[in-house]
Structure formats: C-alpha cells, structure tokens
PDB file of C-alpha atoms and ligand atoms in Angstrom:
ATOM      1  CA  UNK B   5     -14.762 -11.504  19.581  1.00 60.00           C
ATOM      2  CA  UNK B   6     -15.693  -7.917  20.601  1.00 69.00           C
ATOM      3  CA  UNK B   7     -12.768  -5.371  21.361  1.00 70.00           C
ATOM      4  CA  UNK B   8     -13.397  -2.171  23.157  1.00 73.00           C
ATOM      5  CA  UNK B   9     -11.713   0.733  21.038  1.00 92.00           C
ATOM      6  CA  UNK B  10     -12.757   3.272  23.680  1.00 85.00           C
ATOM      7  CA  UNK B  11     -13.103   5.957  21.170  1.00 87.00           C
ATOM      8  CA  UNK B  12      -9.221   5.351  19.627  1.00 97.00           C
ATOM      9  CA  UNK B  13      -8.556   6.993  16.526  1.00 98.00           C
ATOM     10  CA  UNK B  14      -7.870   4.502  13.145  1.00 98.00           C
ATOM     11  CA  UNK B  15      -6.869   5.346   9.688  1.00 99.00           C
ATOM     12  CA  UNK B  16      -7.165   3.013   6.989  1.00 99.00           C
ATOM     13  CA  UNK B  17      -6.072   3.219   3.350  1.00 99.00           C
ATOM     14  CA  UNK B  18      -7.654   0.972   1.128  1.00 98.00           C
ATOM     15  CA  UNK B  19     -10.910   1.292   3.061  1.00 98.00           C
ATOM     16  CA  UNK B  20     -13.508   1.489   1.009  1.00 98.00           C
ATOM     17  CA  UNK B  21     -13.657  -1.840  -0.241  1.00 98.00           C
ATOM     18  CA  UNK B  22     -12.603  -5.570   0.270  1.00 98.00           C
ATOM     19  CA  UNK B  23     -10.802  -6.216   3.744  1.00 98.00           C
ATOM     20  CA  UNK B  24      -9.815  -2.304   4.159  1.00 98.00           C
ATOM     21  CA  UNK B  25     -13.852  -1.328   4.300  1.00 98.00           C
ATOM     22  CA  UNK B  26     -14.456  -5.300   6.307  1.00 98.00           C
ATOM     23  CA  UNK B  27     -11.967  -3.690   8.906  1.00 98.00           C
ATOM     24  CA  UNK B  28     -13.428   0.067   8.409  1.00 98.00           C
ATOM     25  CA  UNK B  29     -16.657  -1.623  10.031  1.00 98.00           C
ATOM     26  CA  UNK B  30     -15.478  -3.838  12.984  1.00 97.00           C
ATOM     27  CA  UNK B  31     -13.285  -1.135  14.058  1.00 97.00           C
ATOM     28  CA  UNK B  32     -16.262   1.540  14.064  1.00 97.00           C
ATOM     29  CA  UNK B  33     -18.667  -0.942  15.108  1.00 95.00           C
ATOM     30  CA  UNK B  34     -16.236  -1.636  18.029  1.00 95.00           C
ATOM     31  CA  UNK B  35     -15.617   1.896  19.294  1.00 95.00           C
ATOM     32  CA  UNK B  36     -13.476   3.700  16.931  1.00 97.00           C
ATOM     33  CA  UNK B  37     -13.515   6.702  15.339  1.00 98.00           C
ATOM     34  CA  UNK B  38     -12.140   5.478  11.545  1.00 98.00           C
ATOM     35  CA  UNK B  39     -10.856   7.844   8.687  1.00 98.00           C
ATOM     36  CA  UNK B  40     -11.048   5.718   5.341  1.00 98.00           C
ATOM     37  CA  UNK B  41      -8.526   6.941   3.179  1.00 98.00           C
ATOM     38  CA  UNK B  42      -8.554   5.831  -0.769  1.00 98.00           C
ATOM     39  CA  UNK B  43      -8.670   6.537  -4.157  1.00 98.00           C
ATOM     40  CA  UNK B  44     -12.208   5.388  -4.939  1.00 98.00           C
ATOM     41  CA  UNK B  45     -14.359   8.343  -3.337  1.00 97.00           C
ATOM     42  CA  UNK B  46     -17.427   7.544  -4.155  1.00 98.00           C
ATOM     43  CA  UNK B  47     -17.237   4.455  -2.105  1.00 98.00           C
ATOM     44  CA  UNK B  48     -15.410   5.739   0.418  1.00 98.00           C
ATOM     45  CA  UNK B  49     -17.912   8.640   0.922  1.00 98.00           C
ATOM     46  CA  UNK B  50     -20.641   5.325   0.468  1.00 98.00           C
ATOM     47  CA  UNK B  51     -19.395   3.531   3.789  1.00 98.00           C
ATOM     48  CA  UNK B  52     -18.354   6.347   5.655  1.00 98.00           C
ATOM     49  CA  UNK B  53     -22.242   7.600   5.405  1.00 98.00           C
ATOM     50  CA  UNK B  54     -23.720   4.182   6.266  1.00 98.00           C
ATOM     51  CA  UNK B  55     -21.095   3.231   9.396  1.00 98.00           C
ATOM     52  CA  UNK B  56     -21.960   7.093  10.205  1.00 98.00           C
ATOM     53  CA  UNK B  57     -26.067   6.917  10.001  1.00 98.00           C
ATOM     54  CA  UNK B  58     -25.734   3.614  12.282  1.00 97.00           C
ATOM     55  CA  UNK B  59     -24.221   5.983  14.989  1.00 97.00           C
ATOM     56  CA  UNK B  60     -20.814   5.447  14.326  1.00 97.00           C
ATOM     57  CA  UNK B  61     -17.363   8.184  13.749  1.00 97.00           C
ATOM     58  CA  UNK B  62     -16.075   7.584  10.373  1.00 98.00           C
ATOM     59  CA  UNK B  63     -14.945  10.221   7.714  1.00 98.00           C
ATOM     60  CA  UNK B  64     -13.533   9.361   3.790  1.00 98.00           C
ATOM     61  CA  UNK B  65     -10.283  11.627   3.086  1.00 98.00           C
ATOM     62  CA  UNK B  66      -9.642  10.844  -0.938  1.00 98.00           C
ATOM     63  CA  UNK B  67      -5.818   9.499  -0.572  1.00 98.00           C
ATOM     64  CA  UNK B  68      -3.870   8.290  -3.079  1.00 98.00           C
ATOM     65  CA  UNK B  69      -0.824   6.154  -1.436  1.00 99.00           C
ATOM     66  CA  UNK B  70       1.121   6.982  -4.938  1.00 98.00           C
ATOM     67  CA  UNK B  71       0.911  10.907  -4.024  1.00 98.00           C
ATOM     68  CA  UNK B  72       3.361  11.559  -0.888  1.00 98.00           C
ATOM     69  CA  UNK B  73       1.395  15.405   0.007  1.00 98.00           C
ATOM     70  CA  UNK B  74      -2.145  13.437  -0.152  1.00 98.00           C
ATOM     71  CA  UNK B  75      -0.660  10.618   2.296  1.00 98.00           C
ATOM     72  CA  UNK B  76       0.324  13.537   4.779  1.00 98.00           C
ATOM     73  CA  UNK B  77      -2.796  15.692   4.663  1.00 98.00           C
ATOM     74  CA  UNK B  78      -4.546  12.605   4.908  1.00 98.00           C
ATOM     75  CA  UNK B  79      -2.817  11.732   8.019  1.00 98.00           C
ATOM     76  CA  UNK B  80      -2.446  15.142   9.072  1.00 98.00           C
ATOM     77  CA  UNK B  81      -7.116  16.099   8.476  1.00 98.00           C
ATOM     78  CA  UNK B  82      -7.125  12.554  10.619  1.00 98.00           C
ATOM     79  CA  UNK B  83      -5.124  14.425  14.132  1.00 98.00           C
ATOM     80  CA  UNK B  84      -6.765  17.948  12.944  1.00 98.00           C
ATOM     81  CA  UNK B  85     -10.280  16.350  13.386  1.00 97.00           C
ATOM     82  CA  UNK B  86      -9.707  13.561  15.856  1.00 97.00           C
ATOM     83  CA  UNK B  87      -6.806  15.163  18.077  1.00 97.00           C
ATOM     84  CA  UNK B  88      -4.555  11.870  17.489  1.00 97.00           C
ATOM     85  CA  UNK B  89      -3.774   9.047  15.528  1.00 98.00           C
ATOM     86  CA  UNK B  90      -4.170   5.398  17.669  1.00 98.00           C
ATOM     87  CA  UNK B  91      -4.014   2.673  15.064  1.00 98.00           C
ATOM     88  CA  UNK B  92      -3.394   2.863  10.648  1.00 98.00           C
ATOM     89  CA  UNK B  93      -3.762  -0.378   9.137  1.00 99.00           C
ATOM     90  CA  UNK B  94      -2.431   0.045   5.386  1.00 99.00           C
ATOM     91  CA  UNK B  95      -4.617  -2.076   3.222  1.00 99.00           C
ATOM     92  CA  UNK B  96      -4.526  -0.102  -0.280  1.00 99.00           C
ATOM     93  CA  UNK B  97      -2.742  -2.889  -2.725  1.00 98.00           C
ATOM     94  CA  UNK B  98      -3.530  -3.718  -5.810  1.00 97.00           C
ATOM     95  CA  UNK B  99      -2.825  -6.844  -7.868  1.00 96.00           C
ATOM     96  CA  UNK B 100      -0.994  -6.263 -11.278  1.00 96.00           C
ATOM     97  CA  UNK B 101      -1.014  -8.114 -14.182  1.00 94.00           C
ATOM     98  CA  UNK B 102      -0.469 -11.971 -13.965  1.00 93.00           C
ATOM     99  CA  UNK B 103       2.389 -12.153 -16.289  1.00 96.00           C
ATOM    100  CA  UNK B 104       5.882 -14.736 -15.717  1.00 98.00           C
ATOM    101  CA  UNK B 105       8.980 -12.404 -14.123  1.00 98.00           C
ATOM    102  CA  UNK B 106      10.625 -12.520 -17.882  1.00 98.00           C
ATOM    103  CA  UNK B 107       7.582 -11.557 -19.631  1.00 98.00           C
ATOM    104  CA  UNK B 108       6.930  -8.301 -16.947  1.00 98.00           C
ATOM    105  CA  UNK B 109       7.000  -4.811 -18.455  1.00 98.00           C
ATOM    106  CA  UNK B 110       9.024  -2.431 -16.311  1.00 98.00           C
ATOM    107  CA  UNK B 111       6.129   0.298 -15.930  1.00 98.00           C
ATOM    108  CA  UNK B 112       3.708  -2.284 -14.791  1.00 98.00           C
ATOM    109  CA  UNK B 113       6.635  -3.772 -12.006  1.00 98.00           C
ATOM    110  CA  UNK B 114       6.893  -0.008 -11.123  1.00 98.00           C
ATOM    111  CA  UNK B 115       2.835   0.348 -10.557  1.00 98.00           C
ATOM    112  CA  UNK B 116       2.894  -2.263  -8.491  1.00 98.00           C
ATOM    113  CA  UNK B 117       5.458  -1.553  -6.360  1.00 98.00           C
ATOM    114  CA  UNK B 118       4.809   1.960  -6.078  1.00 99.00           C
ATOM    115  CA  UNK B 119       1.293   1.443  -4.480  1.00 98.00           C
ATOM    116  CA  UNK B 120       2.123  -1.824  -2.709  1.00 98.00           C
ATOM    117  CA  UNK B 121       5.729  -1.294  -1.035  1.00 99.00           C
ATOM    118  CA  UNK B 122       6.674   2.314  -1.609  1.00 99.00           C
ATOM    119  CA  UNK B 123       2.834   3.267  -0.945  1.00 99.00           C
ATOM    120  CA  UNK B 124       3.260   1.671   2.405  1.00 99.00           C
ATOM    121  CA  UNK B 125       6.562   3.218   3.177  1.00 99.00           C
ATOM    122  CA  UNK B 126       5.159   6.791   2.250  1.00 99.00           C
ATOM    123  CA  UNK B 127       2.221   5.839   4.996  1.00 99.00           C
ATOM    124  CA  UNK B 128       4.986   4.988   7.880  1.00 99.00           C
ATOM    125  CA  UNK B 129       6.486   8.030   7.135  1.00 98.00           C
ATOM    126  CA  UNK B 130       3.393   9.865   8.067  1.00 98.00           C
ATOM    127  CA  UNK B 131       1.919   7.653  10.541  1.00 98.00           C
ATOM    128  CA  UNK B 132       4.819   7.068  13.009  1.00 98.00           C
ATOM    129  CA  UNK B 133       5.882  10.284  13.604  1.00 98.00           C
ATOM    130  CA  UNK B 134       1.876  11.015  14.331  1.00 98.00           C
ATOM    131  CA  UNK B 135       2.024   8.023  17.043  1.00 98.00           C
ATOM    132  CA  UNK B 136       5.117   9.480  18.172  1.00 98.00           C
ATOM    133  CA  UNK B 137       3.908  13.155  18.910  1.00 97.00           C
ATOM    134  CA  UNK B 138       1.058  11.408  20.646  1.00 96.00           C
ATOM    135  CA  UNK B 139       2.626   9.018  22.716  1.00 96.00           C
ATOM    136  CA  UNK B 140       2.437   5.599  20.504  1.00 98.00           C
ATOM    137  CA  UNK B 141       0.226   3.600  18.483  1.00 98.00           C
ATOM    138  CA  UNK B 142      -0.475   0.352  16.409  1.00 98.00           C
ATOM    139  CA  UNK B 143       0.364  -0.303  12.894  1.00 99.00           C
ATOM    140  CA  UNK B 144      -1.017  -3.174  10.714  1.00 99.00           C
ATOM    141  CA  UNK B 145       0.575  -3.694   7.582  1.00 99.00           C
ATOM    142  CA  UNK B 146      -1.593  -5.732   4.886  1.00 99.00           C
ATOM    143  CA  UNK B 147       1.034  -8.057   3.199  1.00 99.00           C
ATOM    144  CA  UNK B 148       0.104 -11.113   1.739  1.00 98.00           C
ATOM    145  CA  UNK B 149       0.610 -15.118   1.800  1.00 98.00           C
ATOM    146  CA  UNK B 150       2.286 -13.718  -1.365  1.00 98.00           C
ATOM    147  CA  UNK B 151       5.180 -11.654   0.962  1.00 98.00           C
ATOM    148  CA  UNK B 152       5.724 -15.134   2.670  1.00 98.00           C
ATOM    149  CA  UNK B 153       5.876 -17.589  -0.322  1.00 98.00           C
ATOM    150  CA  UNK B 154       6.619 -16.935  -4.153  1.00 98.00           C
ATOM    151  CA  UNK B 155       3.682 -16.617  -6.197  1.00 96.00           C
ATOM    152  CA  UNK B 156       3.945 -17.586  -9.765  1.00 95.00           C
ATOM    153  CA  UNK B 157       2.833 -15.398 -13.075  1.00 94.00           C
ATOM    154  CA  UNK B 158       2.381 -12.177  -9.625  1.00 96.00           C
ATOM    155  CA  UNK B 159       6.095 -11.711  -9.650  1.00 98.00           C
ATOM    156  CA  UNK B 160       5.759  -7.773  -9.400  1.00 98.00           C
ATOM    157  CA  UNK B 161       3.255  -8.439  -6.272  1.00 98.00           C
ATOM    158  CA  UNK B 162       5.254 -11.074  -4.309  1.00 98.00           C
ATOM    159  CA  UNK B 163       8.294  -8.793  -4.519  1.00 99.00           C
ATOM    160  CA  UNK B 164       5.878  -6.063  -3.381  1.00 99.00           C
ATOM    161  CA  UNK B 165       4.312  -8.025  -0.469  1.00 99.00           C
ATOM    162  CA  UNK B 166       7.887  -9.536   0.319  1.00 99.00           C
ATOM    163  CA  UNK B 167       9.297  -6.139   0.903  1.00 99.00           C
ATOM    164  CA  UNK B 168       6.102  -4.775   2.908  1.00 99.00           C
ATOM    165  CA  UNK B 169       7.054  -7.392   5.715  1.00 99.00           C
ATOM    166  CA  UNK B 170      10.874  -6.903   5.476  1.00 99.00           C
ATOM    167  CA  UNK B 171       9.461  -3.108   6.011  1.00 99.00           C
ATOM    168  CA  UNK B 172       7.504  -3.773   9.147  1.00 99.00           C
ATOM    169  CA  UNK B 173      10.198  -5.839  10.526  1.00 99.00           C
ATOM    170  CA  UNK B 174      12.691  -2.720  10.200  1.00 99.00           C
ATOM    171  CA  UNK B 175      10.618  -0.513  11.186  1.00 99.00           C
ATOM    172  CA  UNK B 176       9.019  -2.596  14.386  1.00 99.00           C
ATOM    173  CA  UNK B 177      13.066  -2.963  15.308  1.00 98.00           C
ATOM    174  CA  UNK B 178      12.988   0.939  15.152  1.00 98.00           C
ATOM    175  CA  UNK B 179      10.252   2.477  17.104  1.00 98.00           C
ATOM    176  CA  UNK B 180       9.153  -0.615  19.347  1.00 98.00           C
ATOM    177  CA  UNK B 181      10.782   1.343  22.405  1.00 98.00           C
ATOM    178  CA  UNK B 182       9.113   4.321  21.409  1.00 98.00           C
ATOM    179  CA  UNK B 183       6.240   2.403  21.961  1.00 98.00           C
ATOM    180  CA  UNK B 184       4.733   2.149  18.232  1.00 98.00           C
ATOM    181  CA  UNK B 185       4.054  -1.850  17.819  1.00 98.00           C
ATOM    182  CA  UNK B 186       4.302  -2.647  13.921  1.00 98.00           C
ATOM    183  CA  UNK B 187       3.165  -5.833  12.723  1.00 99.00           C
ATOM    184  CA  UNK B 188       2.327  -7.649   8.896  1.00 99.00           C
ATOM    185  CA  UNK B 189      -0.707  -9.658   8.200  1.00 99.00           C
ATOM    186  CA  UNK B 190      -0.099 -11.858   5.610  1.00 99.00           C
ATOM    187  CA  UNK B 191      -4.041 -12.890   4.229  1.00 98.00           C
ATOM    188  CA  UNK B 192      -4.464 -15.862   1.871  1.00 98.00           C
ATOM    189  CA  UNK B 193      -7.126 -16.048  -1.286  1.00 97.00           C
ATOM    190  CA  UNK B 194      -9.832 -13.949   0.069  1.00 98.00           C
ATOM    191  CA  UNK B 195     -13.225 -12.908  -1.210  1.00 97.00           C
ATOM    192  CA  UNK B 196     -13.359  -9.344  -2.337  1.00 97.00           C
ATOM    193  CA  UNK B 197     -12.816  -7.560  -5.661  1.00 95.00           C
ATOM    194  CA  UNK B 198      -9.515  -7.951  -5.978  1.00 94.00           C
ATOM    195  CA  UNK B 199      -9.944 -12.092  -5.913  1.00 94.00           C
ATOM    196  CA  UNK B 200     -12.819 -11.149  -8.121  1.00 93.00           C
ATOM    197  CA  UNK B 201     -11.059 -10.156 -10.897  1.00 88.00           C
ATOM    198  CA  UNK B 202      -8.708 -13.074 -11.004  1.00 85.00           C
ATOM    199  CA  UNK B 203     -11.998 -15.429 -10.881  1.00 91.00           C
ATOM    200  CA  UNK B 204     -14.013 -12.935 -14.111  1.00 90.00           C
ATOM    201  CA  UNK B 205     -10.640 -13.502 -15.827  1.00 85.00           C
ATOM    202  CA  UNK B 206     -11.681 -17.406 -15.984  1.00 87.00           C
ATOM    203  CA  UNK B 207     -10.159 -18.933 -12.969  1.00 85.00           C
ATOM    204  CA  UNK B 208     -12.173 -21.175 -11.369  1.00 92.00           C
ATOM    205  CA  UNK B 209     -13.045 -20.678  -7.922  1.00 95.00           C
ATOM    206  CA  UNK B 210     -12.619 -24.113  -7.231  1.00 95.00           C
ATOM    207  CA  UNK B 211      -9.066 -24.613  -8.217  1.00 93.00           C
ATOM    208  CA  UNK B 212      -7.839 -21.504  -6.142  1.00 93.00           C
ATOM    209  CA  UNK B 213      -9.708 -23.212  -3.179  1.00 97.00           C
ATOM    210  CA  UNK B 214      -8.212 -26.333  -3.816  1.00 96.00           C
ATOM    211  CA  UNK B 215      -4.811 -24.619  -3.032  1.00 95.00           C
ATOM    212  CA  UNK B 216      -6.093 -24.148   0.145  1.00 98.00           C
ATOM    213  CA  UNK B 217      -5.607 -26.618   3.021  1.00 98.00           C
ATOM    214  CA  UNK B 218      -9.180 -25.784   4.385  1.00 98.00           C
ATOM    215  CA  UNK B 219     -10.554 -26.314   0.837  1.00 98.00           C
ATOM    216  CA  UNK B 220     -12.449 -22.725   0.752  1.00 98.00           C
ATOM    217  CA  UNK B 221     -11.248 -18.916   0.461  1.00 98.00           C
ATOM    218  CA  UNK B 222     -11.386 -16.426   3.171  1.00 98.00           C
ATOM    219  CA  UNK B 223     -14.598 -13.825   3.394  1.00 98.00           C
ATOM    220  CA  UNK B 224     -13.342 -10.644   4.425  1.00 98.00           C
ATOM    221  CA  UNK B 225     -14.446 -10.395   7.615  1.00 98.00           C
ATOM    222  CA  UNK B 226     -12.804 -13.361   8.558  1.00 98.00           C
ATOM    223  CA  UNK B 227      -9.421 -11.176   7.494  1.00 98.00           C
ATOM    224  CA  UNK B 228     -10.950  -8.264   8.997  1.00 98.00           C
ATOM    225  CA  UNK B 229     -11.776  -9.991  12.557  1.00 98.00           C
ATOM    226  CA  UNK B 230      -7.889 -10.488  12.770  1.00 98.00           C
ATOM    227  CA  UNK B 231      -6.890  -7.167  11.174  1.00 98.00           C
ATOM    228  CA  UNK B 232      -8.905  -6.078  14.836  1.00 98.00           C
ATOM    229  CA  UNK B 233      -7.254  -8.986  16.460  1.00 98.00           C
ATOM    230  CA  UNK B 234      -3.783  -7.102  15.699  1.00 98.00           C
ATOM    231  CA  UNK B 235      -4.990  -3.339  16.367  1.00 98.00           C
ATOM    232  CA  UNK B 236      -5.672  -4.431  19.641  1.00 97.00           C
ATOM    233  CA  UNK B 237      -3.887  -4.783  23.192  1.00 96.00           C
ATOM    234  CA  UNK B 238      -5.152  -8.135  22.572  1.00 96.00           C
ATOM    235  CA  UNK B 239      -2.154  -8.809  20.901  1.00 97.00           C
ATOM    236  CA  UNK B 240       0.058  -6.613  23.123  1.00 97.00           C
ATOM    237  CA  UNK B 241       3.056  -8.567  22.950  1.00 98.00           C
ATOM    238  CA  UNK B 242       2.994  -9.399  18.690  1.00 98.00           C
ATOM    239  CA  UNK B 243       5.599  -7.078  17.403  1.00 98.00           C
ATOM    240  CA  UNK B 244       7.670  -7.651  14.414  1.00 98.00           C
ATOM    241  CA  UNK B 245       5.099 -10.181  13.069  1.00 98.00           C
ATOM    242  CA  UNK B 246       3.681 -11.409  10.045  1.00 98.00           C
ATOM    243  CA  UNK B 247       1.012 -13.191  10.461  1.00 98.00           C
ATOM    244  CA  UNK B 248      -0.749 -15.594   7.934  1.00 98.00           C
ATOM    245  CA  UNK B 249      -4.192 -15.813   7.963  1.00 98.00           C
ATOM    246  CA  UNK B 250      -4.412 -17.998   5.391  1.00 98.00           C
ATOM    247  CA  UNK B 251      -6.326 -21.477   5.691  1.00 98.00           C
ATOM    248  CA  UNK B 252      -2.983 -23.779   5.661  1.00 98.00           C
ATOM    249  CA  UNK B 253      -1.583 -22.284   2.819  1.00 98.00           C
ATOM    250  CA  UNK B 254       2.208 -21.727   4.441  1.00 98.00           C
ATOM    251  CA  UNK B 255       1.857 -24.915   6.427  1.00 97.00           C
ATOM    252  CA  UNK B 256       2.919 -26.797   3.284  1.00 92.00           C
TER     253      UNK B 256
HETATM  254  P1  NAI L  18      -9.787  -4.454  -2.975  1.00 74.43           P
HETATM  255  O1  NAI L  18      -9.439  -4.171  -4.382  1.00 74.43           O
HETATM  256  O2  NAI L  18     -11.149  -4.863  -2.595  1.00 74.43           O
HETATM  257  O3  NAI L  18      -9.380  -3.218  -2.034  1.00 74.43           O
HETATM  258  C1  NAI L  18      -8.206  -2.492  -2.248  1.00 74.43           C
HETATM  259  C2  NAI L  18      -8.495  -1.039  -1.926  1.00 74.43           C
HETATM  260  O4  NAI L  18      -7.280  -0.303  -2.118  1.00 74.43           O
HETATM  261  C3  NAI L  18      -9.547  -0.430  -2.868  1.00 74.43           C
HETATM  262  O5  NAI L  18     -10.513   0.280  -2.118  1.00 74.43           O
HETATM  263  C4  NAI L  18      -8.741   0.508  -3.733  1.00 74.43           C
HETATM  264  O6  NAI L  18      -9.460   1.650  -4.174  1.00 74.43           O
HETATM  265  C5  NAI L  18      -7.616   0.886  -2.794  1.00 74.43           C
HETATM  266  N1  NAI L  18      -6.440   1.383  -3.521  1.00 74.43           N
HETATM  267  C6  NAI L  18      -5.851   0.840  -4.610  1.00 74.43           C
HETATM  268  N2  NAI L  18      -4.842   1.618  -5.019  1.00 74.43           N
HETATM  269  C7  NAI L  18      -4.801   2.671  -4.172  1.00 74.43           C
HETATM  270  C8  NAI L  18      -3.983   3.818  -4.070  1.00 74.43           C
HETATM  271  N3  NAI L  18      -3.008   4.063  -4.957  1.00 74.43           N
HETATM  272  N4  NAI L  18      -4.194   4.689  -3.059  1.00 74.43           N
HETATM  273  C9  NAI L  18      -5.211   4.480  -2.174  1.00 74.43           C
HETATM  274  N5  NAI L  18      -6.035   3.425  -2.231  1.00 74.43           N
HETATM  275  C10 NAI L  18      -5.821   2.526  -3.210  1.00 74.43           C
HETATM  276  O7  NAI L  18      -8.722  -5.579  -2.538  1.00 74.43           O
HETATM  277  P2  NAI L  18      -8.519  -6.412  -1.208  1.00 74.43           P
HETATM  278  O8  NAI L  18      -8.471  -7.821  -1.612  1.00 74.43           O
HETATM  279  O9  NAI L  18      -9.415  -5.986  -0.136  1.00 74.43           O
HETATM  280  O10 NAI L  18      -7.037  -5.975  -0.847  1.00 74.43           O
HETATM  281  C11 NAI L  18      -6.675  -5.262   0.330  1.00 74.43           C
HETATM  282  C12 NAI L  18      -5.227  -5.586   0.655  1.00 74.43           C
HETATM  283  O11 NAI L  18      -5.134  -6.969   0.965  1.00 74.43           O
HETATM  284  C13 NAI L  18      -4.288  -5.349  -0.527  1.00 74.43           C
HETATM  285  O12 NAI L  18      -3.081  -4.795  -0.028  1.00 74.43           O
HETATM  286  C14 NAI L  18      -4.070  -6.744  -1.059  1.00 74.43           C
HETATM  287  O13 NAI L  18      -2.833  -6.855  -1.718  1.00 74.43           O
HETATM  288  C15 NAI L  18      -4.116  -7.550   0.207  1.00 74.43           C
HETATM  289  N6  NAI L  18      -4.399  -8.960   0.023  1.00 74.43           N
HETATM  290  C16 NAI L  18      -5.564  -9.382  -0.564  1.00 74.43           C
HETATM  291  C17 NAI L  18      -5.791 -10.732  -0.715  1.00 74.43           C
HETATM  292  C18 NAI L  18      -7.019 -11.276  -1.352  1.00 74.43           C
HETATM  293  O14 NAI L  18      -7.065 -12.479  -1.627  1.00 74.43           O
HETATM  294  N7  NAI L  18      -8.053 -10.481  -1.587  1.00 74.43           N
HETATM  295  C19 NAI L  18      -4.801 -11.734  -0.259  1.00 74.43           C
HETATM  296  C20 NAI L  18      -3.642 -11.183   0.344  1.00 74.43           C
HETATM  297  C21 NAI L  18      -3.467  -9.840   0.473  1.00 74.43           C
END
C-alpha cells in the first residue's frame, strides 16, 4: 500500500537499524523528507546516504534519547533544515538483560527504562511542542506486545513498554484537540538485531515462532508497512491506540 507523504517532514529515533531504518525507507520512498536520529552513526550516516543517492531527503542527526539537549537539537536541526516537523515515530528501545524481576539489578532496570520510557517521554517533550508551533502532527510510539502482556525473565522491558502506551494514551488525551494524533504500536517477535541477539544467545527460532499464532516472526517491513499505516491520514481517526501487530500473539 503506497501513501503519498507530499514532501511531510518525519523524524525517527532508532532509525538506523531494525524497524526504525524499515520505516526510515517506506517513509522516504513514499515522499518524505526523514531525519534518522540514533546513537549508532555510522549506520545512520550508512542509510541516510543510500535512501539519499536513490533520490530521496533523508539526513542522520547522532541522538542519544538518554541525553535530553541531544533530543532537542535533534528535533530542533530537523525544523532548522526542513521548516517543520509532520510525523516522529520513536523507535530507539533496547532489550535488557533477560533476567526474573527478583534476580534484576537496579542499574540495569534503570538502563532500560531510561532509553525505553523516559527516552520516549524526553522525545514528546520536544516533538509536540514542534507540531504545535506548526499547526499539528502525527506521533507513533514503538511499544511492544511486551507493553500489552507480561513478558517473563524482560521484566525491566515490559514495565518499559507498559508505560510507553500508558504515555501515549495521556498524552493523545492532551493534545488531540490541538490537533497532534498520538498513537502506540505494539510489534510482536520481529526480525531485526534486536530478535537477533535473543536467537545468538541460543534460542531457537523455532520455539519463539511457535509462540506465535501465525507460526512465523514478523520481517521488519511488515512492522514498518504499519508504522506508515499509522503516520498516515489513512488512519485519521486512530488516536489513543495501541496497536498490535503481532501475528495472534494478544488474541490468546
Ligand atoms: P534494533 O536494535 O534493530 O534497533 C533499535 C535502534 O535503536 C538501533 O538503531 C539503536 O542504535 C537505537 N538506539 C538504542 N538505544 C538508543 C538511544 N539511547 N538513543 C538513540 N537510539 C538508540 O531493534 P528493533 O527490533 O528494530 O527495535 C525497534 C523498537 O521496536 C524498539 O523500541 C523495540 O523495543 C521495539 N520492538 C521490537 C520488537 C522485535 O521483536 N524486534 C518487538 C516489539 C517491539
């Protein structure tokens, strides 16, 4: 399904790999002039110059969602270059170690959460008032199946991903009228290099599929193609929303 992006401005943390950079290309491919902001540079810098030498707008800002000044310039070099920002679709997450709740360590619960929840909440902070000044906007929030469900031996990531959709609930109840629209998207198992690293520390591809009602895991541009779904005025009337794209998973 083809959107037309008319030349809208999108930001994405988290897009130089996985379902950030699977996003990063539908949305340029579809019209959109993209900023990728992220820690990894090099890769950022990597798919920014590719999406760029096919004819498309995209720039790398180095962001870390941790770092509350980098989160504003990087939302601030996105309006100085591009005059506005349209859409943001927070995607930087990260995984943390698969330990039981009892058995956590309290600096690697704080990691977690400070990239997954708080780093989201720092990007709001920048990103609506941006929307505001010009005139509204679209927000995608990359939860998890994990913010819908529990998630056992992830219990630092589940309470992250849990609190990213009560987030974008509160803050889709806040600026709605002010016309920002704020949803969650809520992916299941998915194949990118975050999954990867659960399946090189020995689990077997085949049992995390067979937690999956459609018996296989998601490729990222199956995530990505709703990520585009939600940025959209396809989906005009989704506010509030989490959505699980997730094979089945929550159906149980
Ligand atoms: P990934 O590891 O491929 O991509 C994550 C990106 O976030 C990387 O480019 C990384 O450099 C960036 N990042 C990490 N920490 C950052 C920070 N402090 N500041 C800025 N950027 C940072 O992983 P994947 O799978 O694409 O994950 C994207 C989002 O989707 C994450 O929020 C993840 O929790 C979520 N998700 C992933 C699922 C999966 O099965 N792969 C399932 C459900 C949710």
């Amino acid at each position: 399904m083809t959107h037309d992006f008319g030349g809208a401005v999108a930001l994405v943390t988290g897009g130089a790999s996985g379902i950030g950079a699977a996003t990063v290309e539908l949305l340029a491919r579809q019209g959109a002039r993209v900023v990728i902001a992220d820690v990894q540079r090099e890769a950022a810098d990597a798919l920014a110059g590719r999406l760029s030498s096919e004819g498309a707008t995209v720039r790398a800002v180095p962001c870390d969602v941790r770092d509350e000044a980098a989160v504003e310039a990087a939302v601030r070099a996105t309006v100085a270059h591009f005059g506005r920002l349209d859409i943001a679709l927070n995607a930087a997450g990260i995984g943390g170690k698969e330990l039981r709740t009892a058995e956590y360590a309290e600096a690697d619960w704080a990691r977690v959460l400070d990239v997954n929840l708080t780093g989201v909440w720092r990007c709001l902070r920048h990103q609506i008032p941006a929307m505001l000044s010009g005139g509204g906007g679209v927000i995608v929030n990359v939860a998890s199946v994990a913010g819908l469900i529990g998630f056992p031996r992830h219990p630092a990531y589940a309470a992250s991903k849990h609190g990213v959709v009560g987030l974008t609930r509160t803050a889709a109840l806040e600026y709605g009228k002010k016309g920002v629209r704020i949803n969650a998207l809520c992916p299941g198992f998915t194949h990118t290099p975050m999954v990867q690293g659960m399946l090189d520390a020995g689990m077997p591809e085949a049992e995390l599929a067979a937690r999956v009602p459609v018996g296989r895991l998601a490729q990222a541009s199956e995530i990505a193609a709703t990520a585009l779904w939600l940025c959209s005025p396809a989906s005009s009337y989704l506010h509030g929303h989490a959505l699980a794209a997730d094979g089945g998973i929550t159906a149980a």
